[in-house]
Amino acid sequence: MSDSKPKLRSQAWFGKQDRDGFVHRSWTQKPGYPSDSFDGRPVIGICNTWSELTPCNSHFRELAEFVKRGVLEAGGFPLEFPVMSLGETQLRPTAMLFRNLASMDVEESIRGNPIDGVVLLMGCDKTTPALMMGAASCNLPTIGISGGPMLNGKFRGKDLGSGTGVWMMSEMVRAGQMTQEEFTDAEACMNRSSGHCNTMGTASTMASMVESLGMSLPSNAAIPASDTRRNRLAQLSGRRIVEMVKENLTMDKIMTREAFENAIRANAAIGGSTNSVVHLLAMARRIGVDLTLEDFDRIGSEMPCIVNLQPSGQFLMEDFYYAGGLPAVLNEIRSCLHLNAPTVNGRTLGENIEGAPCYNREVIRPLDQPLREHAGIAILKGNLAPNGAVIKPSAASPHLLKHRGRAVVFESIEDFRAKIDDPTLDIDENCVMVLKNCGPRGYPGMAEVGNMPLPAKVLQKGVTDMVRISDARMSGTAYGTVVLHTSPEAAIGGPLALVKTGDMVQLDVRERSLHLEVSDEELARRKAAWSPPPTPDRGYAKLYVDHVQQAHLGADLDFLVGKSGAPIPRESH
Ligand code: FES
């Protein structure tokens, strides 16, 4: 049974009794490791996205120490290594531009080093898919640990959700309902502890996806960063990864088609971020699972949302954990899941969630009393989005889910910012706002600008939502009737590039259609007159625009799709 007792790949470095073996061992011993560290015990790489430029992951050095405790207790040899960290709130032009670069860093760092098993420390939005993608391409035994959400924000006696509160309050300032001073006061109140965004934004969503896929220990998604049970989970994960190496429990044995279907259903049940679509597609295509954009609609769209968290609902991640966290949700929707899916702890998903209690039915609703029916991601098609576009009906206004309106077009995000509050702009709440050139290639990096703020003159009427269409993404903490990820994108000449102000656009979410009322002949004329926007001419940005795939394929680089495992490279000297 060679599968159950794999030869440790780290022994190709540390197990050699020659000059090369001397070099590998001698230099590694520098911190004072005893020589029996190299006696054939599993070497566990702790892949750390700690960075002070990624505030959501700034507690990861402490977390790594708990992983090391667990690895040592189980007889492994832990070696921590840094990889590129992606801070959502700092990195320009958008952290998403660098998701694929960070994944390459992870992949090559794992493959090129004496590592037998991997622990991924992930938190801020893009750090989770980047690490999962890179590790999947190596396919070693791997376990995920999330950094955990922040405690609830508190502002003037009330809870304040990260991200969601920013969008809400900035609109209130523009509508004259909040002063600039009050807005500034809220800064320190929103982010007051370690951890990632405390709404069901992209970070919480992706942590929930990791747990739903079976790639973390149960409860990983929701334990607050500053709750010491997070450290306990890290220590237990450290113990477990050593056993996983001995069992050769590689990622492809866990991240199966069934696991992805579980994740898609879980995403609907938690009211998860639209960003999960591009990330799950990219992760699936790395590990070799044939997942398509249409699967999100077919598998998940009928699922109800049962988690009452911002931005779809009321509460925050701290409340979610105290209510039972993701195990309680998965137990509630167990009839919709593949319960035999294996997980990293060696048990099935069904065994892990059996009897998982819910302690607060306001936060986690019963399946028959959901927060929203049919809450999963809907995939729209039509002459405006031949390869698909994404909408999150649970975050949209019900009265706008079927809408016909006059397009008001913005050629870029700068064009939008320059015009949106111009009193002469011919726009009202019935119009459809169309934003171009913010897709994977156009921005570049597919920025989170799809939830365009409404015109001040519309906000001042008390209107809070309009139909918006773009090839961008939106923050997982955002909300509204926002059509995203339109593919093909404008910058490669997709139909979105051809929309003109004054065209009529029809959105019908129930029919899954997105239609531009312009004849094929007129579109062909416009296409002939269209020319592509300029693209970067050097560095990673050039590599990215030359190779990035469209959103409906996960926006990965074409040469990174798939996995090549972790064969041992030739010696370095
Ligand atoms: Fe890091 Fe929201 S900014 S998770």
mmCIF file of N, CA, C and O in Angstrom, residues 3-70:
data_model
loop_
_atom_site.group_PDB
_atom_site.id
_atom_site.type_symbol
_atom_site.label_atom_id
_atom_site.label_comp_id
_atom_site.label_asym_id
_atom_site.label_seq_id
_atom_site.Cartn_x
_atom_site.Cartn_y
_atom_site.Cartn_z
ATOM 1 N N ASP A 3 0.355 3.994 -1.099
ATOM 2 C CA ASP A 3 -0.415 5.206 -0.878
ATOM 3 C C ASP A 3 -0.483 5.572 0.599
ATOM 4 O O ASP A 3 -0.514 6.739 0.969
ATOM 5 N N SER A 4 -0.499 4.552 1.479
ATOM 6 C CA SER A 4 -0.672 4.852 2.891
ATOM 7 C C SER A 4 0.655 5.175 3.576
ATOM 8 O O SER A 4 0.674 5.733 4.657
ATOM 9 N N LYS A 5 1.778 4.792 2.983
ATOM 10 C CA LYS A 5 3.080 5.111 3.583
ATOM 11 C C LYS A 5 3.977 5.757 2.533
ATOM 12 O O LYS A 5 4.903 5.141 2.010
ATOM 13 N N PRO A 6 3.692 6.986 2.208
ATOM 14 C CA PRO A 6 4.475 7.618 1.158
ATOM 15 C C PRO A 6 5.895 7.904 1.628
ATOM 16 O O PRO A 6 6.127 8.152 2.812
ATOM 17 N N LYS A 7 6.820 7.863 0.686
ATOM 18 C CA LYS A 7 8.183 8.278 1.010
ATOM 19 C C LYS A 7 8.146 9.794 1.159
ATOM 20 O O LYS A 7 7.573 10.500 0.341
ATOM 21 N N LEU A 8 8.720 10.282 2.223
ATOM 22 C CA LEU A 8 8.669 11.724 2.458
ATOM 23 C C LEU A 8 9.551 12.448 1.448
ATOM 24 O O LEU A 8 10.741 12.137 1.309
ATOM 25 N N ARG A 9 8.971 13.439 0.794
ATOM 26 C CA ARG A 9 9.752 14.165 -0.208
ATOM 27 C C ARG A 9 10.869 14.967 0.456
ATOM 28 O O ARG A 9 11.922 15.186 -0.140
ATOM 29 N N SER A 10 10.676 15.372 1.721
ATOM 30 C CA SER A 10 11.724 16.143 2.406
ATOM 31 C C SER A 10 13.011 15.329 2.561
ATOM 32 O O SER A 10 14.096 15.911 2.696
ATOM 33 N N GLN A 11 12.907 14.006 2.508
ATOM 34 C CA GLN A 11 14.104 13.188 2.645
ATOM 35 C C GLN A 11 15.013 13.289 1.414
ATOM 36 O O GLN A 11 16.187 12.935 1.478
ATOM 37 N N ALA A 12 14.445 13.776 0.294
ATOM 38 C CA ALA A 12 15.294 14.019 -0.877
ATOM 39 C C ALA A 12 16.261 15.178 -0.621
ATOM 40 O O ALA A 12 17.232 15.365 -1.361
ATOM 41 N N TRP A 13 15.987 15.972 0.411
ATOM 42 C CA TRP A 13 16.896 17.034 0.829
ATOM 43 C C TRP A 13 17.695 16.568 2.063
ATOM 44 O O TRP A 13 18.917 16.545 2.053
ATOM 45 N N PHE A 14 16.933 16.221 3.110
ATOM 46 C CA PHE A 14 17.549 16.005 4.424
ATOM 47 C C PHE A 14 18.061 14.579 4.649
ATOM 48 O O PHE A 14 18.819 14.341 5.580
ATOM 49 N N GLY A 15 17.647 13.647 3.811
ATOM 50 C CA GLY A 15 17.999 12.246 4.067
ATOM 51 C C GLY A 15 19.241 11.789 3.336
ATOM 52 O O GLY A 15 19.587 10.600 3.384
ATOM 53 N N LYS A 16 19.925 12.688 2.662
ATOM 54 C CA LYS A 16 21.090 12.298 1.859
ATOM 55 C C LYS A 16 22.372 12.389 2.691
ATOM 56 O O LYS A 16 22.558 13.373 3.416
ATOM 57 N N GLN A 17 23.219 11.398 2.562
ATOM 58 C CA GLN A 17 24.471 11.394 3.345
ATOM 59 C C GLN A 17 25.648 11.848 2.483
ATOM 60 O O GLN A 17 26.714 11.245 2.495
ATOM 61 N N ASP A 18 25.486 12.877 1.720
ATOM 62 C CA ASP A 18 26.547 13.364 0.844
ATOM 63 C C ASP A 18 26.713 14.872 1.050
ATOM 64 O O ASP A 18 26.134 15.456 1.973
ATOM 65 N N ARG A 19 27.447 15.471 0.193
ATOM 66 C CA ARG A 19 27.687 16.911 0.284
ATOM 67 C C ARG A 19 26.379 17.709 0.283
ATOM 68 O O ARG A 19 26.197 18.634 1.074
ATOM 69 N N ASP A 20 25.483 17.322 -0.602
ATOM 70 C CA ASP A 20 24.219 18.050 -0.692
ATOM 71 C C ASP A 20 23.403 17.910 0.596
ATOM 72 O O ASP A 20 22.798 18.880 1.076
ATOM 73 N N GLY A 21 23.371 16.695 1.135
ATOM 74 C CA GLY A 21 22.645 16.483 2.393
ATOM 75 C C GLY A 21 23.233 17.335 3.508
ATOM 76 O O GLY A 21 22.504 17.925 4.324
ATOM 77 N N PHE A 22 24.548 17.417 3.559
ATOM 78 C CA PHE A 22 25.234 18.274 4.539
ATOM 79 C C PHE A 22 24.727 19.709 4.411
ATOM 80 O O PHE A 22 24.362 20.366 5.400
ATOM 81 N N VAL A 23 24.703 20.188 3.178
ATOM 82 C CA VAL A 23 24.308 21.579 2.937
ATOM 83 C C VAL A 23 22.866 21.811 3.395
ATOM 84 O O VAL A 23 22.562 22.779 4.099
ATOM 85 N N HIS A 24 21.966 20.906 2.996
ATOM 86 C CA HIS A 24 20.557 21.111 3.350
ATOM 87 C C HIS A 24 20.360 21.087 4.863
ATOM 88 O O HIS A 24 19.644 21.928 5.417
ATOM 89 N N ARG A 25 20.976 20.147 5.548
ATOM 90 C CA ARG A 25 20.794 20.027 7.004
ATOM 91 C C ARG A 25 21.521 21.145 7.753
ATOM 92 O O ARG A 25 20.971 21.765 8.666
ATOM 93 N N SER A 26 22.762 21.362 7.377
ATOM 94 C CA SER A 26 23.595 22.280 8.143
ATOM 95 C C SER A 26 23.010 23.688 8.173
ATOM 96 O O SER A 26 22.940 24.327 9.224
ATOM 97 N N TRP A 27 22.578 24.161 7.029
ATOM 98 C CA TRP A 27 22.040 25.525 6.987
ATOM 99 C C TRP A 27 20.693 25.606 7.715
ATOM 100 O O TRP A 27 20.405 26.597 8.369
ATOM 101 N N THR A 28 19.895 24.545 7.611
ATOM 102 C CA THR A 28 18.582 24.570 8.277
ATOM 103 C C THR A 28 18.727 24.551 9.793
ATOM 104 O O THR A 28 17.867 25.051 10.520
ATOM 105 N N GLN A 29 19.831 23.986 10.290
ATOM 106 C CA GLN A 29 20.037 23.874 11.734
ATOM 107 C C GLN A 29 20.363 25.197 12.416
ATOM 108 O O GLN A 29 20.426 25.260 13.642
ATOM 109 N N LYS A 30 20.561 26.231 11.633
ATOM 110 C CA LYS A 30 21.038 27.506 12.193
ATOM 111 C C LYS A 30 20.310 27.947 13.458
ATOM 112 O O LYS A 30 20.950 28.404 14.405
ATOM 113 N N PRO A 31 18.973 27.890 13.499
ATOM 114 C CA PRO A 31 18.317 28.388 14.728
ATOM 115 C C PRO A 31 18.582 27.504 15.938
ATOM 116 O O PRO A 31 18.171 27.862 17.051
ATOM 117 N N GLY A 32 19.236 26.332 15.733
ATOM 118 C CA GLY A 32 19.537 25.460 16.864
ATOM 119 C C GLY A 32 18.715 24.186 16.887
ATOM 120 O O GLY A 32 18.589 23.547 17.931
ATOM 121 N N TYR A 33 18.148 23.828 15.748
ATOM 122 C CA TYR A 33 17.375 22.589 15.709
ATOM 123 C C TYR A 33 18.300 21.391 15.943
ATOM 124 O O TYR A 33 19.387 21.311 15.359
ATOM 125 N N PRO A 34 17.885 20.424 16.764
ATOM 126 C CA PRO A 34 18.700 19.222 16.956
ATOM 127 C C PRO A 34 18.721 18.369 15.688
ATOM 128 O O PRO A 34 17.822 18.449 14.851
ATOM 129 N N SER A 35 19.757 17.539 15.570
ATOM 130 C CA SER A 35 19.944 16.801 14.322
ATOM 131 C C SER A 35 18.842 15.774 14.088
ATOM 132 O O SER A 35 18.597 15.380 12.943
ATOM 133 N N ASP A 36 18.115 15.369 15.150
ATOM 134 C CA ASP A 36 17.036 14.405 14.888
ATOM 135 C C ASP A 36 15.822 15.072 14.229
ATOM 136 O O ASP A 36 14.847 14.402 13.902
ATOM 137 N N SER A 37 15.897 16.376 14.033
ATOM 138 C CA SER A 37 14.833 17.032 13.257
ATOM 139 C C SER A 37 14.790 16.503 11.834
ATOM 140 O O SER A 37 13.784 16.648 11.135
ATOM 141 N N PHE A 38 15.879 15.889 11.397
ATOM 142 C CA PHE A 38 15.993 15.455 10.001
ATOM 143 C C PHE A 38 15.931 13.931 9.884
ATOM 144 O O PHE A 38 16.364 13.342 8.910
ATOM 145 N N ASP A 39 15.375 13.293 10.933
ATOM 146 C CA ASP A 39 15.421 11.834 10.964
ATOM 147 C C ASP A 39 14.278 11.169 10.213
ATOM 148 O O ASP A 39 14.018 9.985 10.402
ATOM 149 N N GLY A 40 13.585 11.903 9.387
ATOM 150 C CA GLY A 40 12.495 11.309 8.620
ATOM 151 C C GLY A 40 11.132 11.701 9.143
ATOM 152 O O GLY A 40 10.121 11.178 8.683
ATOM 153 N N ARG A 41 11.109 12.650 10.069
ATOM 154 C CA ARG A 41 9.794 13.135 10.508
ATOM 155 C C ARG A 41 9.236 14.091 9.443
ATOM 156 O O ARG A 41 10.015 14.778 8.755
ATOM 157 N N PRO A 42 7.895 14.145 9.316
ATOM 158 C CA PRO A 42 7.311 15.006 8.281
ATOM 159 C C PRO A 42 7.674 16.478 8.472
ATOM 160 O O PRO A 42 7.579 17.003 9.584
ATOM 161 N N VAL A 43 8.103 17.092 7.414
ATOM 162 C CA VAL A 43 8.373 18.530 7.440
ATOM 163 C C VAL A 43 7.097 19.255 7.010
ATOM 164 O O VAL A 43 6.555 18.999 5.927
ATOM 165 N N ILE A 44 6.644 20.124 7.896
ATOM 166 C CA ILE A 44 5.391 20.845 7.634
ATOM 167 C C ILE A 44 5.710 22.304 7.328
ATOM 168 O O ILE A 44 6.253 23.030 8.180
ATOM 169 N N GLY A 45 5.380 22.728 6.134
ATOM 170 C CA GLY A 45 5.545 24.130 5.764
ATOM 171 C C GLY A 45 4.337 24.932 6.225
ATOM 172 O O GLY A 45 3.199 24.563 5.938
ATOM 173 N N ILE A 46 4.617 25.981 6.968
ATOM 174 C CA ILE A 46 3.522 26.865 7.420
ATOM 175 C C ILE A 46 3.567 28.110 6.545
ATOM 176 O O ILE A 46 4.471 28.947 6.663
ATOM 177 N N CYS A 47 2.630 28.191 5.648
ATOM 178 C CA CYS A 47 2.612 29.226 4.609
ATOM 179 C C CYS A 47 1.914 30.454 5.178
ATOM 180 O O CYS A 47 0.701 30.445 5.395
ATOM 181 N N ASN A 48 2.682 31.494 5.452
ATOM 182 C CA ASN A 48 2.170 32.610 6.244
ATOM 183 C C ASN A 48 2.020 33.885 5.422
ATOM 184 O O ASN A 48 2.979 34.348 4.794
ATOM 185 N N THR A 49 0.831 34.454 5.469
ATOM 186 C CA THR A 49 0.561 35.723 4.779
ATOM 187 C C THR A 49 0.591 36.907 5.752
ATOM 188 O O THR A 49 -0.048 37.928 5.509
ATOM 189 N N TRP A 50 1.339 36.747 6.862
ATOM 190 C CA TRP A 50 1.491 37.866 7.797
ATOM 191 C C TRP A 50 2.092 39.075 7.081
ATOM 192 O O TRP A 50 3.038 38.948 6.296
ATOM 193 N N SER A 51 1.550 40.222 7.358
ATOM 194 C CA SER A 51 2.123 41.470 6.860
ATOM 195 C C SER A 51 1.444 42.627 7.572
ATOM 196 O O SER A 51 0.226 42.587 7.794
ATOM 197 N N GLU A 52 2.227 43.630 7.902
ATOM 198 C CA GLU A 52 1.608 44.831 8.470
ATOM 199 C C GLU A 52 0.896 45.647 7.396
ATOM 200 O O GLU A 52 0.140 46.558 7.715
ATOM 201 N N LEU A 53 1.156 45.304 6.144
ATOM 202 C CA LEU A 53 0.414 45.942 5.054
ATOM 203 C C LEU A 53 -0.895 45.208 4.777
ATOM 204 O O LEU A 53 -1.676 45.622 3.930
ATOM 205 N N THR A 54 -1.093 44.101 5.464
ATOM 206 C CA THR A 54 -2.368 43.374 5.387
ATOM 207 C C THR A 54 -2.921 43.331 6.807
ATOM 208 O O THR A 54 -2.740 42.348 7.535
ATOM 209 N N PRO A 55 -3.560 44.415 7.249
ATOM 210 C CA PRO A 55 -3.954 44.505 8.661
ATOM 211 C C PRO A 55 -4.816 43.332 9.126
ATOM 212 O O PRO A 55 -4.757 42.949 10.296
ATOM 213 N N CYS A 56 -5.584 42.750 8.226
ATOM 214 C CA CYS A 56 -6.450 41.626 8.616
ATOM 215 C C CYS A 56 -5.636 40.394 8.998
ATOM 216 O O CYS A 56 -6.161 39.482 9.634
ATOM 217 N N ASN A 57 -4.366 40.319 8.585
ATOM 218 C CA ASN A 57 -3.535 39.145 8.849
ATOM 219 C C ASN A 57 -2.386 39.470 9.804
ATOM 220 O O ASN A 57 -1.430 38.702 9.896
ATOM 221 N N SER A 58 -2.468 40.586 10.504
ATOM 222 C CA SER A 58 -1.315 41.041 11.277
ATOM 223 C C SER A 58 -1.091 40.220 12.550
ATOM 224 O O SER A 58 -0.074 40.397 13.217
ATOM 225 N N HIS A 59 -2.002 39.336 12.908
ATOM 226 C CA HIS A 59 -1.826 38.479 14.095
ATOM 227 C C HIS A 59 -1.309 37.084 13.722
ATOM 228 O O HIS A 59 -1.273 36.193 14.565
ATOM 229 N N PHE A 60 -0.882 36.904 12.484
ATOM 230 C CA PHE A 60 -0.577 35.553 12.010
ATOM 231 C C PHE A 60 0.727 34.974 12.552
ATOM 232 O O PHE A 60 0.925 33.768 12.508
ATOM 233 N N ARG A 61 1.624 35.844 13.058
ATOM 234 C CA ARG A 61 2.848 35.278 13.619
ATOM 235 C C ARG A 61 2.518 34.494 14.890
ATOM 236 O O ARG A 61 3.054 33.417 15.131
ATOM 237 N N GLU A 62 1.608 35.046 15.693
ATOM 238 C CA GLU A 62 1.188 34.345 16.913
ATOM 239 C C GLU A 62 0.461 33.051 16.540
ATOM 240 O O GLU A 62 0.701 31.994 17.134
ATOM 241 N N LEU A 63 -0.397 33.146 15.538
ATOM 242 C CA LEU A 63 -1.154 31.959 15.113
ATOM 243 C C LEU A 63 -0.200 30.850 14.662
ATOM 244 O O LEU A 63 -0.398 29.666 14.973
ATOM 245 N N ALA A 64 0.850 31.241 13.944
ATOM 246 C CA ALA A 64 1.822 30.255 13.453
ATOM 247 C C ALA A 64 2.504 29.533 14.606
ATOM 248 O O ALA A 64 2.819 28.332 14.503
ATOM 249 N N GLU A 65 2.725 30.233 15.725
ATOM 250 C CA GLU A 65 3.373 29.585 16.877
ATOM 251 C C GLU A 65 2.510 28.456 17.417
ATOM 252 O O GLU A 65 3.014 27.423 17.856
ATOM 253 N N PHE A 66 1.198 28.643 17.384
ATOM 254 C CA PHE A 66 0.303 27.573 17.849
ATOM 255 C C PHE A 66 0.299 26.398 16.871
ATOM 256 O O PHE A 66 0.207 25.243 17.280
ATOM 257 N N VAL A 67 0.405 26.691 15.585
ATOM 258 C CA VAL A 67 0.517 25.596 14.612
ATOM 259 C C VAL A 67 1.788 24.797 14.893
ATOM 260 O O VAL A 67 1.771 23.553 14.915
ATOM 261 N N LYS A 68 2.873 25.517 15.159
ATOM 262 C CA LYS A 68 4.156 24.835 15.410
ATOM 263 C C LYS A 68 4.051 23.927 16.632
ATOM 264 O O LYS A 68 4.566 22.805 16.618
ATOM 265 N N ARG A 69 3.398 24.413 17.686
ATOM 266 C CA ARG A 69 3.203 23.575 18.876
ATOM 267 C C ARG A 69 2.572 22.244 18.481
ATOM 268 O O ARG A 69 3.013 21.178 18.903
ATOM 269 N N GLY A 70 1.513 22.339 17.686
ATOM 270 C CA GLY A 70 0.786 21.132 17.303
ATOM 271 C C GLY A 70 1.632 20.208 16.447
ATOM 272 O O GLY A 70 1.629 18.981 16.630
#
